[in-house]
Amino acid sequence: TLILGEPGAGKTTLLRWIMLQRLLQGRTVISIDPEGENNKLCEAVGGRGLPAGVPENKETCLMHPLQASDPAEMLLAVRFLVASLAGESVLSPGVQAALHEAVKRRWERRPREISIADLVETLGTVNAVDAAVPMALLRPYMRGGLWDGFFDRPSALLSPDFPAGVWWNFDLSSLREENRAIVHSILAWFLYHAVTVGKRSMDIFIDEGWRLLRSGPFADLLDELGRRARKRGVGVTLITHLPADLMKNPTSLSLASTAFIGRLGPDEAFAFFRSLGVTESEARKNAEIVSRLPPRVFLAAPSGGRGALFPVMVTIPPVWLEFWKRLGATGILK
């Protein structure tokens, strides 16, 4: 599902109501929250807010970054991690061979989970000049390194086995520029792992999706996540006010089952509808309608944007809105 609209169109209010409905239906809800706006609401309904920082408990990290069910998947995770830090070009044949050998050696000793420190130390035993490249990239993130505590600690707050009926809100507001790339990549891999390995029905909501669509690793995995989600009872909802990023990074979400479209500029709306394969005349007509929508009014577009837009009445009980106001939540009706 896509929720599109310019700032102030009401995307956050609509998002929260959908999340609460899914939660009340007993679904597991996972939200990516770049500004930490949903923490209070999440905790008020019994959910759990997870800041993307270093936990205070010295024995605990947010997640173990390299988890897999077989060595082939582990190698994919390692390559993804290295590429997310330095780009695809770093994966030369020599580097890939070194990573392959390191994963093979480490997996034979202890399968299923590898810390960044384990990987760096194992790479040090590989007799290949190219092993130095991933070692240099990963060393700042390992135990005792520059950002000690993000990953290499004995226990992790998160595993792919999310309990049913609970809301988990990933608060990314504390991210610093120097650790943004690795946290984005680890979180992307973790969600992919939760869907493909955990195989639990859940709903994933990604707010301000434009931020992550501009993060190479997340954009790539969003595509794969969308494809696999359909077969596993997983819902993925992406919210953004910059639909142009969907056109620059086409993913399986670009052909969402449904798109809720609030007010957008006519040029942005026209380009979005055209990107879905809608005829030029129909795209202009739809763009004109969308550009004149008042705040907090959305139209639904059928799958792939084909066919007429139609209004959907969303009724949010006043008691819920008052509840949000008391919590000091943002993006609600005044």
mmCIF file of C-alpha atoms in Angstrom:
data_model
loop_
_atom_site.group_PDB
_atom_site.id
_atom_site.type_symbol
_atom_site.label_atom_id
_atom_site.label_comp_id
_atom_site.label_asym_id
_atom_site.label_seq_id
_atom_site.Cartn_x
_atom_site.Cartn_y
_atom_site.Cartn_z
ATOM 1 C CA THR A 1 0.000 0.000 0.000
ATOM 2 C CA LEU A 2 1.169 3.535 -0.774
ATOM 3 C CA ILE A 3 0.093 6.658 1.119
ATOM 4 C CA LEU A 4 1.051 9.773 -0.836
ATOM 5 C CA GLY A 5 0.495 13.450 -0.202
ATOM 6 C CA GLU A 6 2.277 16.728 0.407
ATOM 7 C CA PRO A 7 3.193 17.801 3.971
ATOM 8 C CA GLY A 8 0.015 18.567 5.910
ATOM 9 C CA ALA A 9 -2.185 16.344 3.751
ATOM 10 C CA GLY A 10 -2.943 14.035 6.702
ATOM 11 C CA LYS A 11 -0.711 11.064 5.884
ATOM 12 C CA THR A 12 0.384 10.513 9.497
ATOM 13 C CA THR A 13 -3.184 10.541 10.820
ATOM 14 C CA LEU A 14 -4.289 8.011 8.202
ATOM 15 C CA LEU A 15 -1.202 5.899 8.865
ATOM 16 C CA ARG A 16 -1.854 5.759 12.612
ATOM 17 C CA TRP A 17 -5.467 4.784 12.179
ATOM 18 C CA ILE A 18 -4.560 1.928 9.827
ATOM 19 C CA MET A 19 -1.840 0.743 12.245
ATOM 20 C CA LEU A 20 -4.243 0.763 15.195
ATOM 21 C CA GLN A 21 -6.865 -1.143 13.212
ATOM 22 C CA ARG A 22 -4.357 -3.825 12.284
ATOM 23 C CA LEU A 23 -3.183 -4.012 15.892
ATOM 24 C CA LEU A 24 -6.756 -4.472 17.134
ATOM 25 C CA GLN A 25 -7.138 -7.293 14.615
ATOM 26 C CA GLY A 26 -4.298 -9.149 16.347
ATOM 27 C CA ARG A 27 -1.643 -8.421 13.731
ATOM 28 C CA THR A 28 1.990 -7.702 14.523
ATOM 29 C CA VAL A 29 2.785 -4.098 13.562
ATOM 30 C CA ILE A 30 6.309 -2.880 12.779
ATOM 31 C CA SER A 31 6.812 0.797 11.984
ATOM 32 C CA ILE A 32 9.852 2.684 10.741
ATOM 33 C CA ASP A 33 9.619 6.116 12.363
ATOM 34 C CA PRO A 34 12.338 8.562 11.214
ATOM 35 C CA GLU A 35 11.298 11.334 13.624
ATOM 36 C CA GLY A 36 10.184 9.313 16.656
ATOM 37 C CA GLU A 37 6.662 10.755 16.326
ATOM 38 C CA ASN A 38 4.868 7.510 17.153
ATOM 39 C CA ASN A 39 6.691 6.576 20.363
ATOM 40 C CA LYS A 40 4.074 7.888 22.802
ATOM 41 C CA LEU A 41 1.137 6.392 20.935
ATOM 42 C CA CYS A 42 2.940 3.074 20.502
ATOM 43 C CA GLU A 43 3.764 2.766 24.202
ATOM 44 C CA ALA A 44 0.277 3.936 25.250
ATOM 45 C CA VAL A 45 -1.314 0.946 23.489
ATOM 46 C CA GLY A 46 1.181 -1.540 24.913
ATOM 47 C CA GLY A 47 3.739 -1.429 22.111
ATOM 48 C CA ARG A 48 7.464 -1.007 22.315
ATOM 49 C CA GLY A 49 9.574 1.865 21.040
ATOM 50 C CA LEU A 50 13.061 0.930 19.917
ATOM 51 C CA PRO A 51 15.558 3.780 19.497
ATOM 52 C CA ALA A 52 18.184 3.132 16.837
ATOM 53 C CA GLY A 53 21.051 3.825 19.193
ATOM 54 C CA VAL A 54 23.288 2.059 21.662
ATOM 55 C CA PRO A 55 21.268 0.435 24.489
ATOM 56 C CA GLU A 56 22.271 1.436 28.013
ATOM 57 C CA ASN A 57 22.635 -2.211 29.031
ATOM 58 C CA LYS A 58 26.270 -3.072 28.254
ATOM 59 C CA GLU A 59 25.291 -6.680 27.486
ATOM 60 C CA THR A 60 22.648 -5.758 24.932
ATOM 61 C CA CYS A 61 22.654 -4.403 21.380
ATOM 62 C CA LEU A 62 19.744 -3.511 19.129
ATOM 63 C CA MET A 63 20.161 -6.492 16.808
ATOM 64 C CA HIS A 64 22.673 -9.010 15.581
ATOM 65 C CA PRO A 65 23.413 -7.907 12.013
ATOM 66 C CA LEU A 66 24.508 -11.179 10.458
ATOM 67 C CA GLN A 67 21.915 -13.907 10.900
ATOM 68 C CA ALA A 68 21.109 -16.628 8.393
ATOM 69 C CA SER A 69 19.718 -20.136 8.084
ATOM 70 C CA ASP A 70 22.428 -21.417 5.717
ATOM 71 C CA PRO A 71 25.904 -20.336 4.528
ATOM 72 C CA ALA A 72 24.615 -19.071 1.166
ATOM 73 C CA GLU A 73 22.229 -16.689 2.888
ATOM 74 C CA MET A 74 24.986 -15.625 5.288
ATOM 75 C CA LEU A 75 27.261 -14.799 2.383
ATOM 76 C CA LEU A 76 24.443 -12.724 0.881
ATOM 77 C CA ALA A 77 24.089 -10.857 4.213
ATOM 78 C CA VAL A 78 27.833 -10.194 4.405
ATOM 79 C CA ARG A 79 28.015 -8.947 0.822
ATOM 80 C CA PHE A 80 24.989 -6.732 1.403
ATOM 81 C CA LEU A 81 26.584 -5.235 4.517
ATOM 82 C CA VAL A 82 29.894 -4.493 2.796
ATOM 83 C CA ALA A 83 28.203 -3.054 -0.303
ATOM 84 C CA SER A 84 25.965 -0.831 1.817
ATOM 85 C CA LEU A 85 29.009 0.740 3.445
ATOM 86 C CA ALA A 86 31.111 1.323 0.347
ATOM 87 C CA GLY A 87 28.947 0.715 -2.720
ATOM 88 C CA GLU A 88 28.632 -2.204 -5.143
ATOM 89 C CA SER A 89 31.974 -1.394 -6.754
ATOM 90 C CA VAL A 90 33.849 -2.588 -3.667
ATOM 91 C CA LEU A 91 32.707 -6.156 -4.353
ATOM 92 C CA SER A 92 35.507 -7.040 -6.756
ATOM 93 C CA PRO A 93 36.060 -10.720 -7.590
ATOM 94 C CA GLY A 94 38.943 -10.803 -5.106
ATOM 95 C CA VAL A 95 36.894 -9.280 -2.286
ATOM 96 C CA GLN A 96 33.997 -11.631 -2.983
ATOM 97 C CA ALA A 97 36.341 -14.619 -2.908
ATOM 98 C CA ALA A 98 37.764 -13.475 0.438
ATOM 99 C CA LEU A 99 34.281 -13.019 1.898
ATOM 100 C CA HIS A 100 33.234 -16.427 0.603
ATOM 101 C CA GLU A 101 36.212 -18.108 2.272
ATOM 102 C CA ALA A 102 35.688 -16.242 5.555
ATOM 103 C CA VAL A 103 32.003 -17.152 5.746
ATOM 104 C CA LYS A 104 32.789 -20.774 4.911
ATOM 105 C CA ARG A 105 35.406 -21.025 7.673
ATOM 106 C CA ARG A 106 33.251 -19.278 10.272
ATOM 107 C CA TRP A 107 30.109 -21.227 9.402
ATOM 108 C CA GLU A 108 31.888 -24.543 9.844
ATOM 109 C CA ARG A 109 32.770 -23.562 13.415
ATOM 110 C CA ARG A 110 29.507 -21.834 14.423
ATOM 111 C CA PRO A 111 26.533 -21.639 12.073
ATOM 112 C CA ARG A 112 23.522 -19.287 11.996
ATOM 113 C CA GLU A 113 24.963 -16.156 13.616
ATOM 114 C CA ILE A 114 28.176 -14.171 13.129
ATOM 115 C CA SER A 115 29.192 -10.959 14.848
ATOM 116 C CA ILE A 116 31.039 -8.243 12.951
ATOM 117 C CA ALA A 117 34.074 -8.926 15.150
ATOM 118 C CA ASP A 118 33.912 -12.638 14.231
ATOM 119 C CA LEU A 119 33.849 -11.784 10.548
ATOM 120 C CA VAL A 120 36.777 -9.357 10.794
ATOM 121 C CA GLU A 121 38.847 -11.848 12.785
ATOM 122 C CA THR A 122 38.089 -14.659 10.323
ATOM 123 C CA LEU A 123 38.962 -12.439 7.367
ATOM 124 C CA GLY A 124 42.321 -11.942 9.063
ATOM 125 C CA THR A 125 43.016 -15.667 8.647
ATOM 126 C CA VAL A 126 42.289 -15.626 4.897
ATOM 127 C CA ASN A 127 45.483 -15.556 2.889
ATOM 128 C CA ALA A 128 44.382 -12.969 0.337
ATOM 129 C CA VAL A 129 45.352 -9.340 -0.156
ATOM 130 C CA ASP A 130 41.739 -8.380 -0.938
ATOM 131 C CA ALA A 131 40.606 -9.487 2.533
ATOM 132 C CA ALA A 132 42.054 -6.228 3.865
ATOM 133 C CA VAL A 133 39.335 -4.177 2.130
ATOM 134 C CA PRO A 134 36.282 -5.525 4.008
ATOM 135 C CA MET A 135 38.342 -5.719 7.192
ATOM 136 C CA ALA A 136 39.044 -1.985 7.017
ATOM 137 C CA LEU A 137 35.382 -1.204 6.294
ATOM 138 C CA LEU A 138 33.981 -3.316 9.129
ATOM 139 C CA ARG A 139 36.564 -2.765 11.869
ATOM 140 C CA PRO A 140 35.040 0.552 13.148
ATOM 141 C CA TYR A 141 31.756 -1.255 13.877
ATOM 142 C CA MET A 142 33.113 -4.304 15.671
ATOM 143 C CA ARG A 143 33.468 -4.889 19.395
ATOM 144 C CA GLY A 144 35.694 -2.205 20.929
ATOM 145 C CA GLY A 145 35.529 -0.101 17.796
ATOM 146 C CA LEU A 146 34.437 3.456 17.149
ATOM 147 C CA TRP A 147 30.711 2.716 17.594
ATOM 148 C CA ASP A 148 30.922 -0.084 20.121
ATOM 149 C CA GLY A 149 27.537 -1.307 21.267
ATOM 150 C CA PHE A 150 25.446 -1.103 18.126
ATOM 151 C CA PHE A 151 25.877 -4.759 17.250
ATOM 152 C CA ASP A 152 28.549 -6.868 18.904
ATOM 153 C CA ARG A 153 27.075 -7.525 22.336
ATOM 154 C CA PRO A 154 26.028 -10.909 23.785
ATOM 155 C CA SER A 155 22.258 -10.423 23.559
ATOM 156 C CA ALA A 156 20.060 -8.496 21.137
ATOM 157 C CA LEU A 157 16.768 -6.727 21.690
ATOM 158 C CA LEU A 158 15.405 -8.027 18.407
ATOM 159 C CA SER A 159 15.032 -11.394 16.761
ATOM 160 C CA PRO A 160 13.074 -12.359 13.626
ATOM 161 C CA ASP A 161 10.405 -13.928 15.861
ATOM 162 C CA PHE A 162 8.023 -11.051 16.590
ATOM 163 C CA PRO A 163 5.111 -11.965 18.887
ATOM 164 C CA ALA A 164 1.634 -11.526 17.450
ATOM 165 C CA GLY A 165 -0.497 -8.530 18.347
ATOM 166 C CA VAL A 166 2.354 -6.226 19.402
ATOM 167 C CA TRP A 167 3.478 -2.897 17.900
ATOM 168 C CA TRP A 168 7.221 -2.348 17.492
ATOM 169 C CA ASN A 169 8.221 1.206 16.572
ATOM 170 C CA PHE A 170 11.765 1.763 15.246
ATOM 171 C CA ASP A 171 12.682 5.315 16.256
ATOM 172 C CA LEU A 172 15.429 6.497 13.895
ATOM 173 C CA SER A 173 15.481 10.090 15.173
ATOM 174 C CA SER A 174 18.726 9.566 17.112
ATOM 175 C CA LEU A 175 20.748 8.444 14.094
ATOM 176 C CA ARG A 176 23.915 10.383 13.383
ATOM 177 C CA GLU A 177 25.290 10.828 9.902
ATOM 178 C CA GLU A 178 28.309 8.613 10.587
ATOM 179 C CA ASN A 179 26.216 5.583 11.522
ATOM 180 C CA ARG A 180 23.179 6.167 9.309
ATOM 181 C CA ALA A 181 24.360 3.948 6.439
ATOM 182 C CA ILE A 182 25.093 0.883 8.524
ATOM 183 C CA VAL A 183 21.928 1.161 10.636
ATOM 184 C CA HIS A 184 19.802 1.553 7.486
ATOM 185 C CA SER A 185 21.452 -1.490 5.939
ATOM 186 C CA ILE A 186 21.181 -3.636 9.066
ATOM 187 C CA LEU A 187 17.547 -2.665 9.575
ATOM 188 C CA ALA A 188 16.752 -3.428 5.945
ATOM 189 C CA TRP A 189 18.375 -6.838 6.220
ATOM 190 C CA PHE A 190 16.678 -7.506 9.548
ATOM 191 C CA LEU A 191 13.205 -6.830 8.117
ATOM 192 C CA TYR A 192 13.998 -8.994 5.106
ATOM 193 C CA HIS A 193 15.172 -11.738 7.480
ATOM 194 C CA ALA A 194 12.076 -11.406 9.673
ATOM 195 C CA VAL A 195 9.818 -11.856 6.640
ATOM 196 C CA THR A 196 11.718 -14.639 4.891
ATOM 197 C CA VAL A 197 12.947 -16.605 7.929
ATOM 198 C CA GLY A 198 10.557 -15.662 10.719
ATOM 199 C CA LYS A 199 7.609 -16.232 8.365
ATOM 200 C CA ARG A 200 5.171 -14.504 10.719
ATOM 201 C CA SER A 201 2.186 -12.577 9.436
ATOM 202 C CA MET A 202 2.826 -8.902 10.120
ATOM 203 C CA ASP A 203 2.322 -5.404 8.792
ATOM 204 C CA ILE A 204 5.317 -3.150 8.099
ATOM 205 C CA PHE A 205 4.765 0.618 7.907
ATOM 206 C CA ILE A 206 7.530 2.862 6.588
ATOM 207 C CA ASP A 207 6.951 6.545 7.318
ATOM 208 C CA GLU A 208 8.750 9.271 5.368
ATOM 209 C CA GLY A 209 9.769 6.591 2.899
ATOM 210 C CA TRP A 210 11.664 9.103 0.769
ATOM 211 C CA ARG A 211 14.517 9.013 3.309
ATOM 212 C CA LEU A 212 14.955 5.284 2.915
ATOM 213 C CA LEU A 213 14.309 5.235 -0.813
ATOM 214 C CA ARG A 214 17.399 7.435 -1.096
ATOM 215 C CA SER A 215 19.384 4.878 0.902
ATOM 216 C CA GLY A 216 20.630 2.360 -1.673
ATOM 217 C CA PRO A 217 20.437 -0.752 0.532
ATOM 218 C CA PHE A 218 16.919 -0.033 1.723
ATOM 219 C CA ALA A 219 15.642 0.755 -1.762
ATOM 220 C CA ASP A 220 16.982 -2.548 -3.083
ATOM 221 C CA LEU A 221 15.545 -4.591 -0.235
ATOM 222 C CA LEU A 222 12.182 -2.833 -0.377
ATOM 223 C CA ASP A 223 11.745 -4.314 -3.826
ATOM 224 C CA GLU A 224 12.544 -7.828 -2.637
ATOM 225 C CA LEU A 225 10.532 -7.352 0.554
ATOM 226 C CA GLY A 226 7.463 -6.370 -1.438
ATOM 227 C CA ARG A 227 7.757 -9.411 -3.670
ATOM 228 C CA ARG A 228 8.188 -11.904 -0.841
ATOM 229 C CA ALA A 229 5.624 -10.270 1.445
ATOM 230 C CA ARG A 230 2.725 -11.181 -0.811
ATOM 231 C CA LYS A 231 3.385 -14.889 -0.337
ATOM 232 C CA ARG A 232 3.795 -14.715 3.436
ATOM 233 C CA GLY A 233 0.775 -12.786 4.640
ATOM 234 C CA VAL A 234 2.860 -9.658 5.192
ATOM 235 C CA GLY A 235 1.569 -6.165 4.458
ATOM 236 C CA VAL A 236 3.979 -3.364 3.520
ATOM 237 C CA THR A 237 2.832 0.270 3.564
ATOM 238 C CA LEU A 238 5.068 3.102 2.363
ATOM 239 C CA ILE A 239 4.309 6.750 3.181
ATOM 240 C CA THR A 240 6.004 9.604 1.341
ATOM 241 C CA HIS A 241 5.444 13.168 0.138
ATOM 242 C CA LEU A 242 7.989 12.746 -2.651
ATOM 243 C CA PRO A 243 6.572 10.218 -5.135
ATOM 244 C CA ALA A 244 9.363 11.128 -7.553
ATOM 245 C CA ASP A 245 11.635 8.869 -5.485
ATOM 246 C CA LEU A 246 9.394 5.936 -6.356
ATOM 247 C CA MET A 247 9.993 6.681 -10.018
ATOM 248 C CA LYS A 248 13.762 6.986 -9.577
ATOM 249 C CA ASN A 249 13.904 3.738 -7.598
ATOM 250 C CA PRO A 250 11.118 1.566 -9.021
ATOM 251 C CA THR A 251 10.261 -1.275 -6.657
ATOM 252 C CA SER A 252 7.512 -3.812 -6.297
ATOM 253 C CA LEU A 253 5.772 -1.197 -4.135
ATOM 254 C CA SER A 254 5.333 1.015 -7.203
ATOM 255 C CA LEU A 255 2.650 -1.456 -8.281
ATOM 256 C CA ALA A 256 0.962 -1.498 -4.895
ATOM 257 C CA SER A 257 -2.402 -3.153 -4.377
ATOM 258 C CA THR A 258 -3.802 0.216 -3.339
ATOM 259 C CA ALA A 259 -2.529 3.781 -3.226
ATOM 260 C CA PHE A 260 -4.169 6.400 -0.995
ATOM 261 C CA ILE A 261 -3.382 9.742 -2.588
ATOM 262 C CA GLY A 262 -3.846 13.027 -0.765
ATOM 263 C CA ARG A 263 -3.159 16.494 -2.100
ATOM 264 C CA LEU A 264 -0.130 16.632 -4.396
ATOM 265 C CA GLY A 265 1.195 19.267 -6.776
ATOM 266 C CA PRO A 266 -0.186 18.737 -10.304
ATOM 267 C CA ASP A 267 3.240 18.109 -11.850
ATOM 268 C CA GLU A 268 4.233 15.565 -9.193
ATOM 269 C CA ALA A 269 0.863 13.830 -9.406
ATOM 270 C CA PHE A 270 0.941 13.712 -13.213
ATOM 271 C CA ALA A 271 4.454 12.220 -13.260
ATOM 272 C CA PHE A 272 3.428 9.629 -10.660
ATOM 273 C CA PHE A 273 0.364 8.469 -12.577
ATOM 274 C CA ARG A 274 2.336 8.338 -15.823
ATOM 275 C CA SER A 275 4.967 6.188 -14.102
ATOM 276 C CA LEU A 276 2.235 3.653 -13.395
ATOM 277 C CA GLY A 277 1.466 3.345 -17.094
ATOM 278 C CA VAL A 278 -1.716 5.444 -17.022
ATOM 279 C CA THR A 279 -2.509 7.197 -20.315
ATOM 280 C CA GLU A 280 -1.514 10.850 -20.574
ATOM 281 C CA SER A 281 -5.095 12.132 -20.678
ATOM 282 C CA GLU A 282 -6.152 10.059 -17.675
ATOM 283 C CA ALA A 283 -2.990 11.024 -15.772
ATOM 284 C CA ARG A 284 -3.709 14.737 -16.328
ATOM 285 C CA LYS A 285 -7.305 14.315 -15.234
ATOM 286 C CA ASN A 286 -6.286 12.456 -12.065
ATOM 287 C CA ALA A 287 -3.529 14.964 -11.307
ATOM 288 C CA GLU A 288 -5.982 17.844 -11.560
ATOM 289 C CA ILE A 289 -8.341 16.149 -9.102
ATOM 290 C CA VAL A 290 -5.571 15.309 -6.639
ATOM 291 C CA SER A 291 -4.052 18.805 -6.690
ATOM 292 C CA ARG A 292 -7.346 20.313 -5.494
ATOM 293 C CA LEU A 293 -8.007 17.975 -2.575
ATOM 294 C CA PRO A 294 -8.489 19.630 0.821
ATOM 295 C CA PRO A 295 -6.326 18.461 3.754
ATOM 296 C CA ARG A 296 -7.116 15.040 5.253
ATOM 297 C CA VAL A 297 -9.029 13.883 2.181
ATOM 298 C CA PHE A 298 -7.618 10.952 0.210
ATOM 299 C CA LEU A 299 -8.619 9.194 -2.961
ATOM 300 C CA ALA A 300 -7.839 5.542 -3.581
ATOM 301 C CA ALA A 301 -6.206 4.410 -6.797
ATOM 302 C CA PRO A 302 -6.836 0.839 -7.966
ATOM 303 C CA SER A 303 -3.936 -1.556 -8.374
ATOM 304 C CA GLY A 304 -1.328 -0.103 -10.688
ATOM 305 C CA GLY A 305 -3.240 3.181 -10.923
ATOM 306 C CA ARG A 306 -5.501 1.881 -13.691
ATOM 307 C CA GLY A 307 -9.103 2.961 -13.511
ATOM 308 C CA ALA A 308 -10.870 5.927 -11.987
ATOM 309 C CA LEU A 309 -9.886 7.260 -8.589
ATOM 310 C CA PHE A 310 -12.568 6.747 -5.966
ATOM 311 C CA PRO A 311 -13.165 8.322 -2.536
ATOM 312 C CA VAL A 312 -12.913 6.229 0.615
ATOM 313 C CA MET A 313 -14.606 7.383 3.805
ATOM 314 C CA VAL A 314 -12.293 6.943 6.793
ATOM 315 C CA THR A 315 -14.042 7.583 10.096
ATOM 316 C CA ILE A 316 -11.783 8.105 13.092
ATOM 317 C CA PRO A 317 -13.791 8.152 16.353
ATOM 318 C CA PRO A 318 -13.381 11.429 18.275
ATOM 319 C CA VAL A 319 -12.325 9.468 21.363
ATOM 320 C CA TRP A 320 -9.229 8.283 19.498
ATOM 321 C CA LEU A 321 -8.364 11.787 18.353
ATOM 322 C CA GLU A 322 -8.714 13.087 21.910
ATOM 323 C CA PHE A 323 -6.497 10.251 23.085
ATOM 324 C CA TRP A 324 -3.799 11.268 20.579
ATOM 325 C CA LYS A 325 -4.069 14.906 21.640
ATOM 326 C CA ARG A 326 -3.588 14.031 25.303
ATOM 327 C CA LEU A 327 -0.445 12.120 24.377
ATOM 328 C CA GLY A 328 0.931 15.181 22.583
ATOM 329 C CA ALA A 329 1.099 13.267 19.304
ATOM 330 C CA THR A 330 1.674 15.294 16.158
ATOM 331 C CA GLY A 331 -0.083 15.282 12.814
ATOM 332 C CA ILE A 332 -3.607 15.035 14.270
ATOM 333 C CA LEU A 333 -6.749 17.025 13.669
ATOM 334 C CA LYS A 334 -6.851 20.302 15.594
#
